[in-house]
Amino acid sequence: MSRPDLKRLQLETSLVACITSFSRDETGHRLHRYMAETALPMGIEAAQMRGENCRELESLQNMHRKAVAGEGIPFEHWLNAAEKAFVVLFRLAFIAEKTYRVSHRSALEFAAGNKEMIEKEFGSSEAYADYYGTLNSEANTQAFARANAQVHSKIASRLFASESPQGLDEVALLSLLKAFAYAFAAAHAFGELEARYCEGLQHLTLTPVI
């Protein structure tokens, strides 16, 4: 196993331990505080770096703050806020650059065998590849965001609305938290993706929650 892969594995294992600690609490206050002060600020920062509207993420953050203060929030309210926020989160977390590069390369290969048609419709092979790459990456981003938001919002909202996090779905919560790390990573240069993802994991793991 390479050193970067080992580092990633170690950080993800540490994050699992962090999640497990939440499941031992009798109340969900630590989890709500963690979401409000650690996870969601990372998503908000990523949105701001990408020029995205972070209103939905901030709304969910405010709900967690209210929960920390002892306010009971119904499941339906959590679900409504979480689904909207998670669409933003998973859109930010999708590594669209990878899809774009693959689609762009595929389009250039297609254009090479259909040069006359492509140049007539798009002006050049490069223009066609740019168009196809952008269209495909945007479509994949939206599909990824909607599907994941729908699934994760239901699971997370049941957890957020419960009086105790005991018995929480650790796999689902790990997947959700990793999305925050990927959102943070994707807000930086593509070449920094792995290093920034690990930086995000480290932040999620090491930030103290009292």
N, CA and C of each residue as an Amber inpcrd file, in Angstrom:
protein
   630
   0.8510000  -1.1940000   0.0000000   0.0000000   0.0000000   0.0000000
   0.8870000   1.2450000   0.0000000   0.5750000   2.2070000  -0.8720000
   1.3780000   3.4190000  -0.9600000   1.1860000   4.2790000   0.2810000
   2.1090000   5.2030000   0.4910000   2.0270000   6.0710000   1.6660000
   0.7550000   6.9220000   1.6680000   0.3730000   7.5410000   0.5230000
  -0.8830000   8.3140000   0.5190000  -2.1040000   7.4580000   0.8530000
  -2.1340000   6.2270000   0.3110000  -3.2610000   5.3350000   0.5980000
  -3.2940000   4.9600000   2.0720000  -2.1260000   4.7400000   2.6460000
  -2.0400000   4.3840000   4.0610000  -2.5100000   5.5440000   4.9330000
  -2.1080000   6.7570000   4.5650000  -2.5230000   7.9320000   5.3310000
  -4.0370000   8.0980000   5.2740000  -4.5870000   7.9250000   4.0790000
  -6.0370000   8.0380000   3.9140000  -6.7500000   6.9970000   4.7830000
  -6.2690000   5.7680000   4.7530000  -6.8800000   4.6930000   5.5280000
  -6.8140000   4.9860000   7.0210000  -5.6790000   5.4820000   7.4760000
  -5.5180000   5.7970000   8.9000000  -6.4810000   6.9020000   9.3300000
  -6.6200000   7.9220000   8.4940000  -7.5130000   9.0310000   8.8250000
  -8.9750000   8.5960000   8.8010000  -9.3330000   7.7750000   7.8250000
 -10.7110000   7.2890000   7.7600000 -11.0180000   6.3850000   8.9540000
 -10.0290000   5.6160000   9.3860000 -10.2040000   4.7670000  10.5700000
 -10.3930000   5.6260000  11.8190000  -9.6390000   6.7090000  11.9030000
  -9.7850000   7.6280000  13.0360000 -11.1570000   8.2900000  13.0280000
 -11.6540000   8.5780000  11.8380000 -12.9780000   9.1900000  11.7310000
 -14.0620000   8.2080000  12.1760000 -13.8730000   6.9390000  11.8560000
 -14.8090000   5.9110000  12.3230000 -14.8370000   5.8780000  13.8470000
 -13.6600000   5.9800000  14.4640000 -13.5830000   5.9840000  15.9270000
 -14.3130000   7.1910000  16.5020000 -14.1960000   8.3210000  15.8270000
 -14.8960000   9.5350000  16.2520000 -16.4080000   9.3200000  16.1940000
 -16.8670000   8.7060000  15.1160000 -18.2940000   8.4310000  14.9530000
 -18.7820000   7.4600000  16.0220000 -17.9820000   6.4420000  16.2880000
 -18.3440000   5.4550000  17.3080000 -18.5180000   6.1160000  18.6690000
 -17.6950000   7.1210000  18.9450000 -17.8040000   7.8160000  20.2320000
 -19.1510000   8.5230000  20.3680000 -19.6920000   9.0100000  19.2500000
 -21.0050000   9.6530000  19.2980000 -22.0930000   8.6460000  19.6630000
 -21.9410000   7.4200000  19.1740000 -22.9750000   6.4030000  19.4010000
 -23.0480000   5.9770000  20.8620000 -22.0270000   6.3240000  21.6390000
 -22.0240000   5.9490000  23.0600000 -22.6890000   7.0050000  23.9390000
 -23.0030000   8.1590000  23.3570000 -23.6130000   9.2370000  24.1360000
 -25.0880000   8.9500000  24.4090000 -25.5430000   9.3860000  25.5590000
 -26.9540000   9.2170000  25.9030000 -27.8200000  10.2660000  25.2120000
 -27.2300000  11.4060000  24.8840000 -27.9560000  12.4520000  24.1570000
 -27.2040000  12.7480000  22.8640000 -27.8430000  13.4900000  21.9960000
 -27.2060000  13.8110000  20.7210000 -26.5040000  15.1530000  20.7050000
 -26.2940000  15.7530000  21.8810000 -25.7270000  17.1010000  21.9160000
 -24.3330000  17.1750000  21.2950000 -23.4870000  16.1880000  21.5560000
 -22.1340000  16.2130000  20.9940000 -22.1730000  16.1000000  19.4750000
 -23.0460000  15.2670000  18.9760000 -23.1690000  15.1170000  17.5260000
 -23.6830000  16.4050000  16.8940000 -24.7010000  17.0150000  17.5080000
 -25.2310000  18.2720000  16.9690000 -24.1570000  19.3610000  16.9790000
 -23.3790000  19.4130000  18.0460000 -22.3220000  20.4240000  18.1320000
 -21.2360000  20.1500000  17.0960000 -20.9260000  18.8910000  16.9090000
 -19.9250000  18.5090000  15.9060000 -20.3790000  18.9330000  14.5080000
 -21.6310000  18.6880000  14.2030000 -22.1490000  19.0810000  12.8920000
 -22.1290000  20.5960000  12.7310000 -22.5160000  21.3090000  13.7850000
 -22.6120000  22.7670000  13.7140000 -21.2510000  23.4510000  13.6910000
 -20.2830000  22.8810000  14.4060000 -19.0070000  23.5710000  14.5890000
 -17.8500000  22.9690000  13.7950000 -18.0290000  21.7630000  13.2730000
 -16.9230000  21.1000000  12.5810000 -17.2660000  20.7320000  11.1410000
 -18.2940000  19.9120000  10.9570000 -18.6040000  19.4170000   9.6130000
 -19.1970000  20.4950000   8.7060000 -20.2700000  21.1230000   9.1460000
 -20.9400000  22.0980000   8.2810000 -20.0930000  23.3240000   7.9600000
 -19.2830000  23.8400000   8.8950000 -18.3990000  24.9490000   8.5080000
 -17.4630000  24.5850000   7.3560000 -17.0420000  23.3190000   7.3030000
 -16.1940000  22.8850000   6.1940000 -16.9670000  22.9270000   4.8780000
 -18.2240000  22.4790000   4.9140000 -19.0470000  22.5370000   3.7160000
 -19.3310000  23.9660000   3.2910000 -19.5780000  24.8240000   4.2560000
 -19.8360000  26.2390000   3.9590000 -18.6000000  26.8920000   3.3500000
 -17.4380000  26.5850000   3.9050000 -16.1910000  27.1250000   3.3550000
 -15.9880000  26.6680000   1.9120000 -16.2630000  25.3920000   1.6570000
 -16.1180000  24.8600000   0.2970000 -17.0680000  25.5640000  -0.6640000
 -18.2990000  25.7910000  -0.2180000 -19.2790000  26.4760000  -1.0590000
 -18.8270000  27.8980000  -1.3700000 -18.3220000  28.5790000  -0.3710000
 -17.8550000  29.9510000  -0.5680000 -16.6690000  29.9960000  -1.5220000
 -15.7680000  29.0300000  -1.4020000 -14.6070000  28.9770000  -2.2920000
 -15.0160000  28.7310000  -3.7400000 -16.1150000  28.0020000  -3.9210000
 -16.5890000  27.6750000  -5.2690000 -17.5860000  28.7070000  -5.7970000
 -17.9110000  29.7060000  -4.9740000 -18.8820000  30.7070000  -5.3900000
 -20.3080000  30.2020000  -5.3740000 -20.5670000  29.1580000  -4.5720000
 -21.9030000  28.5720000  -4.4670000 -22.6860000  29.2480000  -3.3390000
 -23.9970000  29.2250000  -3.4620000 -24.8530000  29.7450000  -2.4050000
 -24.8310000  28.7600000  -1.2360000 -24.4710000  29.2300000  -0.0560000
 -24.3580000  28.3390000   1.1040000 -25.5250000  28.5070000   2.0800000
 -26.5960000  29.1440000   1.6380000 -27.7400000  29.4060000   2.5160000
 -28.3230000  28.1200000   3.1010000 -28.4530000  27.0730000   2.2870000
 -29.0550000  25.8270000   2.7630000 -28.1610000  25.1410000   3.7980000
 -26.8640000  25.1990000   3.5930000 -25.9280000  24.6270000   4.5660000
 -25.9710000  25.4130000   5.8730000 -26.0600000  26.7190000   5.7700000
 -26.1360000  27.5590000   6.9710000 -27.4440000  27.3310000   7.7190000
 -28.5110000  27.0790000   6.9880000 -29.8020000  26.8040000   7.6190000
 -29.7380000  25.5200000   8.4440000 -29.1100000  24.4910000   7.8760000
 -28.9570000  23.2350000   8.6090000 -28.0410000  23.4320000   9.8130000
 -27.0130000  24.2210000   9.6490000 -26.1040000  24.5220000  10.7570000
 -26.8640000  25.1960000  11.9050000 -27.7350000  26.1300000  11.5870000
 -28.5170000  26.8210000  12.6150000 -29.4590000  25.8650000  13.3450000
 -29.9870000  24.8840000  12.6290000 -30.8520000  23.8970000  13.2760000
 -30.0600000  23.0600000  14.2770000 -28.8460000  22.7050000  13.9150000
 -28.0040000  21.9500000  14.8530000 -27.6710000  22.8000000  16.0810000
 -27.4650000  24.0780000  15.8810000 -27.2070000  24.9680000  17.0170000
 -28.4120000  25.0190000  17.9520000 -29.5970000  25.0570000  17.3730000
 -30.8130000  25.0550000  18.1860000 -30.9390000  23.7420000  18.9580000
 -30.5710000  22.6410000  18.3030000 -30.6330000  21.3370000  18.9640000
 -29.6430000  21.2720000  20.1230000 -28.4680000  21.8730000  19.9380000
 -27.4770000  21.9280000  21.0170000 -28.0470000  22.6890000  22.2130000
 -28.8130000  23.7220000  21.9160000 -29.4080000  24.5460000  22.9760000
 -30.5960000  23.8600000  23.6440000 -30.9600000  22.6860000  23.1400000
 -32.0330000  21.9280000  23.7710000 -33.3780000  22.0140000  23.0850000
 -33.4390000  22.6790000  21.9480000 -34.7090000  22.7990000  21.2340000
 -35.0140000  21.5050000  20.4820000 -36.2160000  20.9930000  20.6610000
 -36.6320000  19.7960000  19.9440000 -37.1010000  20.1530000  18.5380000
 -36.5650000  19.4760000  17.5510000 -36.9020000  19.7730000  16.1560000
 -37.4910000  18.5130000  15.5200000 -38.6910000  18.5980000  14.9620000
 -39.3470000  17.4170000  14.3820000 -38.5740000  16.8310000  13.2000000
 -38.7700000  15.5540000  12.9800000 -38.1120000  14.8450000  11.8790000
 -38.3720000  15.5260000  10.5390000 -39.6110000  15.9400000  10.3030000
 -39.9650000  16.5280000   9.0080000 -39.1630000  17.7940000   8.7310000
 -38.8940000  18.5790000   9.7750000 -38.1100000  19.8020000   9.6000000
 -36.6530000  19.4690000   9.2860000 -36.1400000  18.4560000   9.9810000
 -34.7760000  18.0130000   9.6820000 -34.6790000  17.5210000   8.2390000
 -35.6620000  16.7350000   7.8350000 -35.6400000  16.1470000   6.4950000
 -35.6590000  17.2250000   5.4180000 -36.5050000  18.2040000   5.5940000
 -36.6150000  19.2800000   4.6140000 -35.3010000  20.0590000   4.4970000
 -34.7240000  20.3970000   5.6490000 -33.4820000  21.1730000   5.6460000
 -32.2960000  20.3460000   5.1650000 -32.2410000  19.0910000   5.6120000
 -31.1020000  18.2380000   5.2620000 -31.0650000  17.9310000   3.7680000
 -32.2200000  17.6440000   3.1830000 -32.2170000  17.2990000   1.7590000
 -31.7320000  18.4740000   0.9100000 -32.1690000  19.6730000   1.2450000
 -31.7210000  20.8510000   0.4990000 -30.2250000  21.0860000   0.6920000
 -29.7710000  20.9540000   1.9340000 -28.3520000  21.1820000   2.2210000
 -27.4750000  20.1120000   1.5870000 -27.9570000  18.8760000   1.5960000
 -27.1400000  17.7790000   1.0790000 -27.0490000  17.7890000  -0.4450000
 -28.0350000  18.3590000  -1.1190000 -27.9090000  18.5280000  -2.5710000
 -26.7040000  19.4200000  -2.8650000 -26.5750000  20.4890000  -2.0930000
 -25.4240000  21.3880000  -2.2440000 -24.1360000  20.6540000  -1.8860000
 -24.1540000  19.9620000  -0.7530000 -22.9600000  19.2620000  -0.2810000
 -22.4560000  18.2440000  -1.2980000 -23.3420000  17.3950000  -1.7780000
 -22.8970000  16.3330000  -2.6810000 -22.5630000  16.8630000  -4.0730000
 -23.1440000  17.9830000  -4.4390000 -22.7210000  18.6160000  -5.6900000
 -21.2780000  19.1060000  -5.5500000 -20.9700000  19.6690000  -4.3940000
 -19.6060000  20.1350000  -4.1360000 -18.6310000  18.9670000  -4.0140000
 -19.1250000  17.8380000  -3.4950000 -18.2540000  16.6850000  -3.2340000
 -17.9580000  15.8610000  -4.4810000 -18.7680000  16.0200000  -5.5180000
 -18.5510000  15.2410000  -6.7400000 -17.3100000  15.7590000  -7.4640000
 -16.4090000  14.8580000  -7.8050000 -15.1640000  15.2620000  -8.4630000
 -15.4420000  15.3930000  -9.9620000 -16.0660000  16.5060000 -10.3260000
 -16.5060000  16.7190000 -11.7050000 -15.3380000  16.7880000 -12.6810000
 -14.1830000  17.2290000 -12.1910000 -13.0230000  17.3610000 -13.0740000
 -12.6310000  16.0200000 -13.6830000 -12.7710000  14.9450000 -12.9090000
 -12.4500000  13.6120000 -13.4350000 -13.3890000  13.2520000 -14.5780000
 -14.6840000  13.4800000 -14.3690000 -15.6680000  13.1890000 -15.4090000
 -15.4130000  14.0390000 -16.6420000 -15.1020000  15.3120000 -16.4080000
 -14.8440000  16.2130000 -17.5340000 -13.6580000  15.7250000 -18.3620000
 -12.5890000  15.3440000 -17.7040000 -11.3900000  14.9280000 -18.4340000
 -11.6320000  13.6620000 -19.2580000 -12.3400000  12.7020000 -18.6720000
 -12.6450000  11.4680000 -19.4010000 -13.5600000  11.7650000 -20.5870000
 -14.5860000  12.5760000 -20.3540000 -15.5390000  12.9190000 -21.4160000
 -14.8630000  13.7310000 -22.5180000 -13.9980000  14.6380000 -22.1250000
 -13.2810000  15.4770000 -23.0870000 -12.4030000  14.6160000 -23.9930000
 -11.6980000  13.6770000 -23.3820000 -10.8250000  12.7870000 -24.1540000
 -11.6400000  11.9140000 -25.1050000 -12.7630000  11.4000000 -24.6130000
 -13.6340000  10.5680000 -25.4420000 -14.1940000  11.3670000 -26.6170000
 -14.5540000  12.6190000 -26.3530000 -15.1130000  13.4710000 -27.4090000
 -14.0760000  13.7710000 -28.4870000 -12.8420000  13.9770000 -28.0850000
 -11.7830000  14.2320000 -29.0660000 -11.5590000  13.0100000 -29.9550000
 -11.6450000  11.8310000 -29.3550000 -11.4870000  10.6000000 -30.1330000
 -12.6260000  10.4520000 -31.1360000 -13.8410000  10.7790000 -30.6950000
 -14.9910000  10.7130000 -31.6030000 -14.8460000  11.7470000 -32.7210000
 -14.4080000  12.9390000 -32.3510000 -14.2790000  14.0180000 -33.3340000
 -13.2370000  13.6950000 -34.4000000 -12.2110000  12.9600000 -33.9940000
 -11.1530000  12.6160000 -34.9520000 -11.6900000  11.7820000 -36.1110000
 -12.7130000  10.9820000 -35.8420000 -13.2920000  10.1480000 -36.8890000
 -14.4930000  10.7750000 -37.5740000 -14.8950000  11.9470000 -37.1040000
 -16.0610000  12.6320000 -37.6780000 -15.7560000  14.1240000 -37.8340000
 -14.5870000  14.3970000 -38.3480000 -14.0630000  15.7560000 -38.3740000
 -14.9610000  16.7330000 -39.1250000 -15.4260000  16.3420000 -40.2980000
 -16.2290000  17.2550000 -41.1180000 -17.5260000  17.6430000 -40.4140000
 -18.2220000  16.6550000 -39.8650000 -19.4830000  16.9210000 -39.1780000
 -19.2610000  17.7870000 -37.9380000 -18.2370000  17.4600000 -37.1610000
 -17.9600000  18.1860000 -35.9160000 -17.5970000  19.6390000 -36.2030000
 -16.7430000  19.8570000 -37.1890000 -16.3280000  21.2270000 -37.5010000
 -17.4870000  22.0460000 -38.0550000 -18.3970000  21.3910000 -38.7570000
 -19.5640000  22.0930000 -39.2860000 -20.4930000  22.5320000 -38.1620000
 -20.6690000  21.6650000 -37.1520000 -21.6090000  21.9480000 -36.0670000
 -20.9950000  22.7630000 -34.9280000 -19.7070000  22.5290000 -34.6450000
 -19.0910000  23.1410000 -33.4650000 -17.9030000  24.0500000 -33.7760000
 -17.4470000  24.0310000 -35.0030000 -16.3320000  24.8940000 -35.3760000
 -14.9810000  24.2230000 -35.2720000 -14.8160000  23.3830000 -34.2480000
 -13.5500000  22.6710000 -34.0730000 -13.7620000  21.4750000 -33.1540000
 -12.8260000  20.5460000 -33.2170000 -12.8910000  19.3670000 -32.3460000
 -12.7680000  19.7660000 -30.8810000 -11.9220000  20.7430000 -30.6000000
 -11.7120000  21.1850000 -29.2220000 -12.9790000  21.8170000 -28.6500000
 -13.6750000  22.6000000 -29.4800000 -14.9220000  23.2240000 -29.0250000
 -15.9700000  22.1560000 -28.7120000 -16.0260000  21.1340000 -29.5470000
 -16.9600000  20.0320000 -29.3060000 -16.6060000  19.2920000 -28.0210000
 -15.3160000  19.0330000 -27.8300000 -14.8710000  18.3100000 -26.6360000
 -15.1670000  19.1150000 -25.3720000 -14.9730000  20.4240000 -25.4360000
 -15.2840000  21.2850000 -24.2900000 -16.7770000  21.2330000 -23.9720000
 -17.5840000  21.3220000 -25.0220000 -19.0410000  21.2920000 -24.8570000
 -19.4900000  19.9590000 -24.2600000 -19.0100000  18.8720000 -24.8390000
 -19.4200000  17.5420000 -24.3860000 -18.9220000  17.2670000 -22.9730000
 -17.6870000  17.6430000 -22.6950000 -17.1280000  17.4190000 -21.3670000
 -17.8940000  18.1660000 -20.2930000 -18.2230000  19.4220000 -20.5730000
 -18.9710000  20.2350000 -19.6110000 -20.3800000  19.6960000 -19.4100000
 -21.0520000  19.3770000 -20.5130000 -22.4250000  18.8680000 -20.4400000
 -22.4850000  17.5660000 -19.6490000 -21.5610000  16.6690000 -19.9210000
 -21.5650000  15.3650000 -19.2640000 -21.2190000  15.4770000 -17.7850000
 -20.2400000  16.3030000 -17.4560000 -19.8420000  16.4430000 -16.0540000
 -20.9460000  17.1110000 -15.2380000 -21.6360000  18.0870000 -15.8240000
 -22.7270000  18.7500000 -15.1080000 -23.8920000  17.7950000 -14.8750000
 -24.2050000  16.9760000 -15.8750000 -25.2960000  16.0100000 -15.7360000
 -24.9730000  14.9810000 -14.6580000 -23.7420000  14.5000000 -14.6630000
 -23.3260000  13.5220000 -13.6540000 -23.3060000  14.1290000 -12.2590000
 -22.8950000  15.3770000 -12.1670000 -22.8620000  16.0610000 -10.8730000
 -24.2590000  16.1720000 -10.2850000 -25.2120000  16.6070000 -11.1020000
 -26.5810000  16.7860000 -10.6220000 -27.2040000  15.4520000 -10.2170000
 -26.9820000  14.4160000 -11.0130000 -27.5440000  13.1010000 -10.6980000
 -26.9520000  12.5560000  -9.4020000 -25.6490000  12.6970000  -9.2470000
 -24.9560000  12.2470000  -8.0370000 -25.4850000  12.9860000  -6.8140000
 -25.6320000  14.2960000  -6.9360000 -26.0730000  15.1160000  -5.8060000
 -27.4980000  14.7720000  -5.3880000 -28.3900000  14.6610000  -6.3470000
 -29.7960000  14.3820000  -6.0240000 -29.9610000  13.0060000  -5.3850000
 -29.3080000  12.0020000  -5.9600000 -29.4520000  10.6370000  -5.4460000
 -28.9030000  10.5120000  -4.0290000 -27.7220000  11.0530000  -3.7980000
 -27.1170000  10.9490000  -2.4730000 -27.8460000  11.7900000  -1.4380000
 -28.3090000  12.9590000  -1.8400000 -29.0410000  13.8160000  -0.9060000
 -30.3260000  13.1410000  -0.4480000 -31.0010000  12.4870000  -1.3630000
 -32.2590000  11.8260000  -1.0210000 -32.0420000  10.7060000  -0.0100000
 -31.0210000   9.9070000  -0.2310000 -30.7460000   8.7820000   0.6680000
 -30.2230000   9.2630000   2.0160000 -29.2100000  10.1060000   1.9830000
 -28.5600000  10.5280000   3.2220000 -29.4440000  11.4280000   4.0800000
 -30.2900000  12.2210000   3.4590000 -31.1410000  13.1130000   4.2530000
 -32.1240000  12.3140000   5.1020000 -32.6370000  11.2170000   4.5830000
 -33.5780000  10.3970000   5.3490000 -32.8870000   9.7260000   6.5350000
 -31.7170000   9.1630000   6.2840000 -30.9830000   8.4830000   7.3560000
 -30.5250000   9.4850000   8.4080000 -29.9370000  10.5920000   7.9470000
 -29.4040000  11.5900000   8.8740000 -30.5170000  12.2650000   9.6690000
 -31.6440000  12.5220000   9.0460000 -32.7380000  13.2160000   9.7370000
 -33.3160000  12.3720000  10.8630000 -33.3840000  11.0710000  10.6460000
 -33.8340000  10.1920000  11.7360000 -32.8610000  10.2700000  12.9070000
 -31.5750000  10.3310000  12.5900000 -30.5580000  10.4440000  13.6320000
 -30.6450000  11.7940000  14.3340000 -30.7530000  12.8670000  13.5690000
 -30.7890000  14.2100000  14.1520000 -32.0280000  14.4260000  15.0200000
 -33.1300000  13.8000000  14.6390000 -34.3850000  14.0030000  15.3680000
 -34.5020000  13.1110000  16.6010000 -33.6600000  12.0810000  16.6790000
 -33.7500000  11.1500000  17.8060000 -33.1790000  11.7730000  19.0720000
 -33.6470000  11.3090000  20.2060000 -33.1710000  11.8370000  21.4820000
 -31.7890000  11.3030000  21.8350000 -31.4220000  10.1780000  21.2440000
 -30.1230000   9.5720000  21.5240000 -29.5160000   9.0340000  20.2320000
 -28.2030000   9.2180000  20.0360000 -27.5530000   8.7010000  18.8290000
 -27.1570000   7.2340000  18.9400000 -27.4920000   6.6030000  20.0500000
 -27.1400000   5.1990000  20.2170000 -27.8170000   4.3660000  19.1340000
 -27.0420000   3.5020000  18.5090000 -27.5680000   2.6930000  17.4180000
 -27.5190000   3.3920000  16.0740000 -26.7760000   4.5020000  15.9920000
 -26.6860000   5.2370000  14.7280000 -26.0310000   4.3820000  13.6450000
 -26.3490000   4.6860000  12.4090000 -25.7850000   3.9810000  11.2570000
 -24.3950000   4.5610000  10.9880000 -23.3630000   3.8860000  11.4950000
 -22.0030000   4.4150000  11.3940000 -21.5170000   4.4820000   9.9490000
 -21.9110000   3.5190000   9.1370000 -21.4820000   3.5030000   7.7350000
 -22.0540000   4.7100000   6.9950000 -23.3310000   4.9870000   7.2210000
 -23.9740000   6.1160000   6.5490000 -23.3830000   7.4430000   7.0100000
 -23.1350000   7.5600000   8.3180000 -22.5740000   8.8100000   8.8340000
 -21.1460000   9.0020000   8.3330000 -20.3850000   7.9220000   8.2410000
 -19.0260000   8.0170000   7.6980000 -19.0760000   8.5070000   6.2520000
 -19.9820000   7.9580000   5.4710000 -20.1240000   8.3670000   4.0770000
 -20.4800000   9.8440000   3.9730000 -21.3610000  10.2950000   4.8560000
 -21.7640000  11.7020000   4.8570000 -20.5860000  12.6070000   5.2130000
 -19.8550000  12.2400000   6.2440000 -18.7240000  13.0690000   6.6690000
 -17.6100000  13.0810000   5.6230000 -17.4080000  11.9610000   4.9510000
 -16.4090000  11.9280000   3.8780000 -16.8000000  12.8730000   2.7440000
 -18.1040000  13.0680000   2.5580000 -18.5600000  14.0120000   1.5300000
 -18.1150000  15.4310000   1.8670000 -18.1120000  15.7730000   3.1600000
 -17.6190000  17.0910000   3.5620000 -16.1340000  17.2250000   3.2210000
 -15.3710000  16.1670000   3.4660000 -13.9400000  16.1990000   3.1560000
 -13.7070000  16.3110000   1.6520000 -14.5140000  15.6030000   0.8680000
 -14.3780000  15.6850000  -0.5890000 -14.8010000  17.0610000  -1.1030000
 -15.8240000  17.6380000  -0.4960000 -16.2530000  18.9790000  -0.8980000
 -15.1300000  19.9820000  -0.6570000 -14.4790000  19.8420000   0.4850000
 -13.3410000  20.7070000   0.8060000 -12.2140000  20.4930000  -0.2020000
 -11.9290000  19.2300000  -0.5120000 -10.8400000  18.9100000  -1.4390000
 -11.1230000  19.4320000  -2.8440000 -12.3540000  19.2550000  -3.3050000
 -12.7100000  19.6400000  -4.6680000 -12.7200000  21.1470000  -4.8670000
 -12.7330000  21.8990000  -3.7670000 -12.7060000  23.3600000  -3.8680000
 -11.2980000  23.8720000  -4.1670000 -10.3210000  22.9700000  -4.1200000
  -8.9340000  23.3340000  -4.3990000  -8.5230000  22.8030000  -5.7750000
  -7.2920000  23.0310000  -6.1420000  -6.7910000  22.5930000  -7.4420000
  -6.8810000  21.0760000  -7.5650000  -7.1760000  20.6010000  -8.7820000
  -7.3710000  19.1720000  -9.0100000  -6.1420000  18.3670000  -8.5960000
  -4.9700000  18.9130000  -8.8290000  -3.7390000  18.2140000  -8.4870000
  -3.5230000  18.0600000  -6.9910000  -4.2730000  18.8150000  -6.1930000
  -4.1460000  18.7560000  -4.7340000  -5.2180000  17.8760000  -4.1050000
  -6.0040000  17.2000000  -4.9280000  -7.2040000  16.5170000  -4.4530000
  -6.9320000  15.5650000  -3.2910000  -5.9760000  14.6650000  -3.4430000
  -5.7190000  13.6670000  -2.4100000  -5.2250000  14.3120000  -1.1200000
  -4.2930000  15.2510000  -1.2520000  -3.7460000  15.9160000  -0.0680000
  -4.8260000  16.7170000   0.6560000  -5.6780000  17.3970000  -0.1080000
  -6.7310000  18.2100000   0.5030000  -7.8240000  17.3340000   1.1180000
  -8.0800000  16.1870000   0.5050000  -9.0560000  15.2580000   1.0830000
  -8.5660000  14.7780000   2.4430000  -7.2940000  14.4290000   2.5130000
  -6.7180000  13.9930000   3.7890000  -6.7320000  15.1310000   4.8070000
  -6.5050000  16.3420000   4.3360000  -6.5700000  17.5080000   5.2240000
  -7.9830000  17.6630000   5.7890000  -8.9680000  17.4480000   4.9300000
 -10.3530000  17.5210000   5.3790000 -10.6770000  16.4400000   6.3950000
 -10.2130000  15.2230000   6.1380000 -10.4260000  14.1260000   7.0840000
  -9.7780000  14.4330000   8.4280000  -8.5860000  14.9780000   8.3710000
  -7.8750000  15.2930000   9.6090000  -8.6300000  16.3400000  10.4170000
  -9.1720000  17.3190000   9.7250000  -9.9600000  18.3530000  10.4070000
 -11.1930000  17.7370000  11.0660000 -11.8630000  16.8580000  10.3450000
 -13.0660000  16.2170000  10.8790000 -12.7430000  15.3130000  12.0660000
 -11.5570000  14.7590000  12.0660000 -11.1650000  13.8140000  13.1110000
 -10.5930000  14.4930000  14.3450000  -9.7930000  15.5340000  14.1340000
  -9.0170000  16.1070000  15.2320000  -9.6570000  17.3070000  15.9120000
 -10.6030000  17.9650000  15.2530000 -11.2100000  19.1320000  15.8830000
 -11.8990000  18.7120000  17.1690000 -11.5120000  19.2850000  18.3010000
 -12.1110000  18.8550000  19.5730000 -13.5680000  19.2520000  19.6890000
 -14.3550000  18.3490000  20.2030000 -15.7610000  18.6130000  20.4800000
 -15.9980000  18.2980000  21.9440000 -16.3500000  19.2870000  22.7140000
 -16.5100000  19.1110000  24.1640000 -17.9870000  19.0180000  24.5200000
